[in-house]
mmCIF file of C-alpha atoms and ligand atoms in Angstrom:
data_model
loop_
_atom_site.group_PDB
_atom_site.id
_atom_site.type_symbol
_atom_site.label_atom_id
_atom_site.label_comp_id
_atom_site.label_asym_id
_atom_site.label_seq_id
_atom_site.Cartn_x
_atom_site.Cartn_y
_atom_site.Cartn_z
ATOM 1 C CA MET A 3 -67.181 20.893 -6.399
ATOM 2 C CA ALA A 4 -64.528 22.915 -8.435
ATOM 3 C CA GLY A 5 -63.923 20.834 -11.741
ATOM 4 C CA PRO A 6 -65.799 20.659 -14.130
ATOM 5 C CA VAL A 7 -68.026 17.765 -14.300
ATOM 6 C CA THR A 8 -67.630 15.941 -18.274
ATOM 7 C CA GLY A 9 -68.129 14.237 -20.799
ATOM 8 C CA ALA A 10 -65.915 11.440 -19.887
ATOM 9 C CA ASP A 11 -68.115 11.507 -15.668
ATOM 10 C CA LEU A 12 -71.623 11.763 -18.338
ATOM 11 C CA ALA A 13 -69.835 8.374 -20.647
ATOM 12 C CA GLY A 14 -69.151 6.748 -16.611
ATOM 13 C CA VAL A 15 -72.534 6.955 -15.281
ATOM 14 C CA LEU A 16 -74.292 5.757 -19.324
ATOM 15 C CA ALA A 17 -71.977 2.739 -18.658
ATOM 16 C CA GLY A 18 -70.687 3.154 -22.010
ATOM 17 C CA ALA A 19 -74.069 2.601 -23.570
ATOM 18 C CA ARG A 20 -74.812 4.520 -26.742
ATOM 19 C CA LEU A 21 -79.284 5.071 -26.798
ATOM 20 C CA LEU A 22 -80.977 7.624 -23.514
ATOM 21 C CA PRO A 23 -84.685 6.962 -23.511
ATOM 22 C CA VAL A 24 -86.519 10.206 -23.505
ATOM 23 C CA LEU A 25 -89.245 9.288 -21.175
ATOM 24 C CA THR A 26 -92.341 11.610 -20.424
ATOM 25 C CA VAL A 27 -94.333 9.645 -17.637
ATOM 26 C CA PRO A 28 -98.367 10.565 -17.650
ATOM 27 C CA SER A 29 -98.040 9.060 -13.970
ATOM 28 C CA THR A 30 -96.125 7.744 -11.036
ATOM 29 C CA ALA A 31 -97.311 4.519 -11.372
ATOM 30 C CA THR A 32 -96.321 4.708 -15.025
ATOM 31 C CA ALA A 33 -92.520 4.261 -12.793
ATOM 32 C CA GLY A 34 -92.410 0.884 -11.452
ATOM 33 C CA PRO A 35 -93.604 -1.437 -14.792
ATOM 34 C CA LEU A 36 -91.664 1.130 -16.729
ATOM 35 C CA ALA A 37 -88.657 0.687 -15.697
ATOM 36 C CA ASP A 38 -89.058 -3.183 -15.961
ATOM 37 C CA ALA A 39 -89.821 -2.958 -19.554
ATOM 38 C CA LEU A 40 -86.480 -0.589 -20.077
ATOM 39 C CA ALA A 41 -84.589 -2.557 -18.399
ATOM 40 C CA ALA A 42 -85.597 -6.169 -19.464
ATOM 41 C CA GLY A 43 -85.066 -4.049 -22.646
ATOM 42 C CA GLY A 44 -81.872 -3.916 -22.346
ATOM 43 C CA ALA A 45 -81.647 -0.436 -21.612
ATOM 44 C CA ARG A 46 -78.830 0.875 -19.008
ATOM 45 C CA CYS A 47 -79.676 5.050 -18.402
ATOM 46 C CA ALA A 48 -82.955 6.204 -19.198
ATOM 47 C CA GLU A 49 -84.119 10.032 -19.034
ATOM 48 C CA VAL A 50 -86.926 11.141 -16.672
ATOM 49 C CA THR A 51 -88.192 15.049 -18.718
ATOM 50 C CA PHE A 52 -89.529 17.074 -16.190
ATOM 51 C CA ARG A 53 -92.192 18.028 -18.132
ATOM 52 C CA THR A 54 -95.395 15.878 -15.873
ATOM 53 C CA PRO A 55 -96.225 16.735 -12.507
ATOM 54 C CA GLY A 56 -94.976 13.432 -10.610
ATOM 55 C CA ALA A 57 -91.664 13.769 -12.657
ATOM 56 C CA GLU A 58 -89.622 13.413 -8.706
ATOM 57 C CA ARG A 59 -91.233 11.202 -7.974
ATOM 58 C CA VAL A 60 -90.619 8.880 -10.836
ATOM 59 C CA LEU A 61 -87.483 9.566 -10.580
ATOM 60 C CA LYS A 62 -87.341 9.094 -7.796
ATOM 61 C CA THR A 63 -89.675 5.389 -8.512
ATOM 62 C CA MET A 64 -87.173 4.304 -11.485
ATOM 63 C CA ALA A 65 -83.514 5.460 -9.743
ATOM 64 C CA ALA A 66 -84.722 2.997 -6.523
ATOM 65 C CA HIS A 67 -85.423 0.284 -9.665
ATOM 66 C CA GLY A 68 -81.398 -0.123 -9.809
ATOM 67 C CA GLY A 69 -81.526 -2.136 -13.055
ATOM 68 C CA LEU A 70 -80.459 1.963 -14.893
ATOM 69 C CA ALA A 71 -78.717 5.214 -14.985
ATOM 70 C CA VAL A 72 -81.722 7.216 -14.226
ATOM 71 C CA GLY A 73 -81.736 10.812 -15.100
ATOM 72 C CA ALA A 74 -83.419 14.055 -15.463
ATOM 73 C CA GLY A 75 -84.424 16.500 -18.361
ATOM 74 C CA THR A 76 -85.896 19.432 -19.317
ATOM 75 C CA VAL A 77 -84.383 20.560 -16.581
ATOM 76 C CA LEU A 78 -84.773 24.500 -17.471
ATOM 77 C CA THR A 79 -83.516 26.066 -14.071
ATOM 78 C CA PRO A 80 -81.099 25.683 -11.127
ATOM 79 C CA GLU A 81 -83.831 25.291 -8.976
ATOM 80 C CA GLN A 82 -84.732 22.174 -10.994
ATOM 81 C CA ALA A 83 -81.215 20.779 -10.890
ATOM 82 C CA GLU A 84 -81.088 21.163 -7.257
ATOM 83 C CA ARG A 85 -84.795 18.730 -7.214
ATOM 84 C CA ALA A 86 -83.608 16.414 -9.496
ATOM 85 C CA VAL A 87 -80.842 16.156 -8.134
ATOM 86 C CA ALA A 88 -82.003 14.801 -4.649
ATOM 87 C CA ALA A 89 -85.041 12.534 -6.250
ATOM 88 C CA GLY A 90 -81.583 10.846 -7.600
ATOM 89 C CA ALA A 91 -80.683 12.122 -10.937
ATOM 90 C CA ARG A 92 -77.686 11.071 -12.392
ATOM 91 C CA PHE A 93 -77.261 13.315 -14.894
ATOM 92 C CA VAL A 94 -78.922 16.352 -15.954
ATOM 93 C CA VAL A 95 -80.291 17.487 -19.447
ATOM 94 C CA SER A 96 -81.624 20.568 -20.402
ATOM 95 C CA PRO A 97 -83.129 21.649 -23.496
ATOM 96 C CA GLY A 98 -80.836 24.712 -24.064
ATOM 97 C CA PHE A 99 -78.017 26.256 -22.419
ATOM 98 C CA ASP A 100 -78.171 27.708 -19.319
ATOM 99 C CA GLU A 101 -75.098 29.215 -17.346
ATOM 100 C CA ASP A 102 -76.539 28.732 -14.284
ATOM 101 C CA VAL A 103 -78.159 25.543 -14.299
ATOM 102 C CA VAL A 104 -74.499 24.001 -16.009
ATOM 103 C CA ALA A 105 -73.387 25.966 -12.493
ATOM 104 C CA ARG A 106 -75.605 24.020 -10.664
ATOM 105 C CA CYS A 107 -75.310 20.765 -11.519
ATOM 106 C CA ARG A 108 -71.252 21.287 -11.049
ATOM 107 C CA GLU A 109 -71.704 22.856 -7.998
ATOM 108 C CA LEU A 110 -74.098 19.670 -7.268
ATOM 109 C CA GLY A 111 -70.969 17.085 -8.938
ATOM 110 C CA VAL A 112 -73.695 15.910 -11.736
ATOM 111 C CA PRO A 113 -72.619 15.780 -14.714
ATOM 112 C CA VAL A 114 -74.643 17.871 -16.979
ATOM 113 C CA VAL A 115 -75.902 18.101 -20.797
ATOM 114 C CA PRO A 116 -77.585 21.272 -22.441
ATOM 115 C CA GLY A 117 -78.507 21.719 -25.135
ATOM 116 C CA ILE A 118 -77.573 23.503 -27.996
ATOM 117 C CA ALA A 119 -78.610 24.252 -31.662
ATOM 118 C CA THR A 120 -75.319 26.620 -32.311
ATOM 119 C CA ALA A 121 -71.852 27.099 -32.763
ATOM 120 C CA THR A 122 -72.130 29.811 -30.810
ATOM 121 C CA GLU A 123 -73.994 28.524 -28.204
ATOM 122 C CA LEU A 124 -71.420 25.468 -29.202
ATOM 123 C CA MET A 125 -68.658 27.726 -27.506
ATOM 124 C CA ARG A 126 -70.348 29.323 -24.347
ATOM 125 C CA ALA A 127 -70.917 25.484 -24.014
ATOM 126 C CA LEU A 128 -66.938 25.247 -24.302
ATOM 127 C CA LYS A 129 -66.387 28.246 -22.004
ATOM 128 C CA ALA A 130 -68.764 26.846 -18.561
ATOM 129 C CA GLY A 131 -65.795 23.836 -19.276
ATOM 130 C CA LEU A 132 -67.917 21.712 -20.608
ATOM 131 C CA ASP A 133 -67.429 18.819 -23.572
ATOM 132 C CA THR A 134 -70.643 17.530 -24.285
ATOM 133 C CA VAL A 135 -73.769 18.470 -25.379
ATOM 134 C CA LYS A 136 -77.184 17.383 -26.182
ATOM 135 C CA LEU A 137 -77.671 18.414 -30.327
ATOM 136 C CA PHE A 138 -81.408 20.160 -30.021
ATOM 137 C CA PRO A 139 -83.725 19.171 -32.210
ATOM 138 C CA ALA A 140 -81.299 17.238 -34.516
ATOM 139 C CA GLU A 141 -84.104 15.890 -36.898
ATOM 140 C CA SER A 142 -85.153 19.731 -37.047
ATOM 141 C CA LEU A 143 -81.744 21.242 -37.273
ATOM 142 C CA GLY A 144 -80.922 19.234 -40.367
ATOM 143 C CA GLY A 145 -80.221 15.577 -38.990
ATOM 144 C CA LEU A 146 -76.406 13.984 -40.148
ATOM 145 C CA ARG A 147 -75.621 17.035 -41.767
ATOM 146 C CA ALA A 148 -76.053 19.717 -38.875
ATOM 147 C CA LEU A 149 -74.290 17.301 -37.078
ATOM 148 C CA ARG A 150 -70.889 16.904 -38.717
ATOM 149 C CA ALA A 151 -71.377 20.928 -40.175
ATOM 150 C CA LEU A 152 -71.542 21.212 -36.423
ATOM 151 C CA ALA A 153 -69.054 18.795 -35.198
ATOM 152 C CA ALA A 154 -65.930 20.097 -37.886
ATOM 153 C CA PRO A 155 -64.997 22.851 -36.590
ATOM 154 C CA PHE A 156 -64.975 21.609 -32.702
ATOM 155 C CA PRO A 157 -62.900 17.775 -32.500
ATOM 156 C CA GLY A 158 -62.944 17.485 -29.234
ATOM 157 C CA VAL A 159 -66.547 17.785 -28.398
ATOM 158 C CA ARG A 160 -69.329 14.794 -28.244
ATOM 159 C CA PHE A 161 -72.775 15.369 -29.043
ATOM 160 C CA VAL A 162 -76.190 13.377 -27.357
ATOM 161 C CA PRO A 163 -78.307 14.296 -30.729
ATOM 162 C CA THR A 164 -82.020 14.231 -29.196
ATOM 163 C CA GLY A 165 -85.185 15.151 -31.366
ATOM 164 C CA GLY A 166 -87.027 13.672 -33.612
ATOM 165 C CA ILE A 167 -84.996 10.590 -34.386
ATOM 166 C CA ASP A 168 -86.237 7.173 -34.035
ATOM 167 C CA ALA A 169 -85.789 3.225 -34.656
ATOM 168 C CA SER A 170 -84.834 3.905 -38.661
ATOM 169 C CA ARG A 171 -82.290 7.059 -38.092
ATOM 170 C CA MET A 172 -80.145 6.250 -34.737
ATOM 171 C CA ALA A 173 -77.514 3.787 -35.903
ATOM 172 C CA GLY A 174 -76.216 7.303 -39.228
ATOM 173 C CA TYR A 175 -76.407 9.147 -35.905
ATOM 174 C CA LEU A 176 -73.829 6.408 -34.406
ATOM 175 C CA ALA A 177 -71.460 5.509 -36.286
ATOM 176 C CA GLU A 178 -70.580 9.136 -36.177
ATOM 177 C CA PRO A 179 -67.482 9.716 -34.165
ATOM 178 C CA ALA A 180 -68.552 12.944 -32.808
ATOM 179 C CA VAL A 181 -71.709 11.273 -30.977
ATOM 180 C CA LEU A 182 -71.296 9.947 -27.159
ATOM 181 C CA ALA A 183 -75.177 8.404 -27.171
ATOM 182 C CA VAL A 184 -78.309 9.352 -29.331
ATOM 183 C CA GLY A 185 -81.601 9.847 -27.422
ATOM 184 C CA GLY A 186 -84.386 9.449 -28.557
ATOM 185 C CA SER A 187 -89.084 9.519 -26.819
ATOM 186 C CA TRP A 188 -89.395 6.778 -29.819
ATOM 187 C CA MET A 189 -88.306 3.609 -27.401
ATOM 188 C CA ALA A 190 -91.342 4.017 -24.344
ATOM 189 C CA PRO A 191 -93.694 6.550 -26.929
ATOM 190 C CA VAL A 192 -96.597 8.263 -24.034
ATOM 191 C CA ALA A 193 -98.423 6.696 -26.266
ATOM 192 C CA HIS A 194 -97.954 3.012 -25.376
ATOM 193 C CA LEU A 195 -97.806 4.774 -21.388
ATOM 194 C CA ASP A 196 -101.283 5.740 -21.520
ATOM 195 C CA LYS A 197 -101.938 2.935 -22.164
ATOM 196 C CA GLY A 198 -99.452 1.272 -20.376
ATOM 197 C CA ASP A 199 -98.078 -1.335 -22.682
ATOM 198 C CA TYR A 200 -94.649 -2.220 -21.903
ATOM 199 C CA ALA A 201 -94.512 -4.960 -23.641
ATOM 200 C CA GLU A 202 -94.143 -2.490 -26.958
ATOM 201 C CA ILE A 203 -91.723 -0.567 -24.125
ATOM 202 C CA ARG A 204 -89.758 -3.725 -23.559
ATOM 203 C CA ARG A 205 -89.529 -4.759 -27.587
ATOM 204 C CA LEU A 206 -89.127 -0.970 -28.974
ATOM 205 C CA THR A 207 -85.701 -0.802 -26.562
ATOM 206 C CA ALA A 208 -85.026 -4.080 -27.772
ATOM 207 C CA ASP A 209 -85.180 -3.567 -31.070
ATOM 208 C CA ALA A 210 -82.511 -0.450 -30.947
ATOM 209 C CA VAL A 211 -80.359 -2.139 -28.449
ATOM 210 C CA GLU A 212 -79.699 -4.784 -31.205
ATOM 211 C CA ARG A 213 -79.453 -1.791 -33.307
ATOM 212 C CA SER A 214 -76.912 0.527 -31.020
ATOM 213 C CA THR A 215 -74.760 -2.680 -31.207
ATOM 214 C CA THR A 216 -74.403 -4.080 -34.800
HETATM 215 C C1 3PG B 314 -86.372 16.164 -25.206
HETATM 216 O O1 3PG B 314 -86.617 16.757 -24.578
HETATM 217 O O2 3PG B 314 -84.834 15.193 -25.426
HETATM 218 C C2 3PG B 314 -87.368 15.354 -27.285
HETATM 219 O O3 3PG B 314 -88.300 16.269 -26.434
HETATM 220 C C3 3PG B 314 -87.540 13.945 -27.407
HETATM 221 O O4 3PG B 314 -87.667 14.035 -28.535
HETATM 222 P P1 3PG B 314 -88.171 13.168 -30.092
HETATM 223 O O5 3PG B 314 -89.030 12.749 -28.916
HETATM 224 O O6 3PG B 314 -88.465 13.112 -30.518
HETATM 225 O O7 3PG B 314 -87.750 11.473 -29.664
#
């Protein structure tokens, strides 16, 4: 693909959703009921992290669910990006900025959201033609104060802050004009996934969706 795949494409894929549940799914059997719970809670997208052996299969199952735009997270190499897209990923998220991952995603025509934690990394992302980045790990970097300070010199950039954000903090981020969406695992914590507590995942998701629209 010739042109850059930018934040506008990501916003399109997310269909205006401003919440990105980040999932680390322990077992492939969890994928179906988890997709049901997230969709029933009102989520419109989800990120399946490549941190578990079954991540690709989970992604495939969740992508086939149809009710969610499912992307891949913790993508560290171009090869992982290829596998993610083959499994149905509609977008790719990385904890850091890697030119090869970004270039491969561009060739594959899939929006990519690399993580940045400094102005220098952000400038490298801009140089690569991107206009949307993940601020990671947002809370450890200083939360809203860090986001505002980093956003100030880069008026065209949109951020997806992720890392340490929960229900009590999400609205503050969403109120920032520079924030496209907020990501986090608090809607589907591993402890609930381990227990198979999908009712609680649905409740946490619905609570977050409600907070994101008020
Ligand atoms: C990620 O991969 O984006 C983060 O691990 C999610 O961060 P959180 O678990 O603190 O929400």
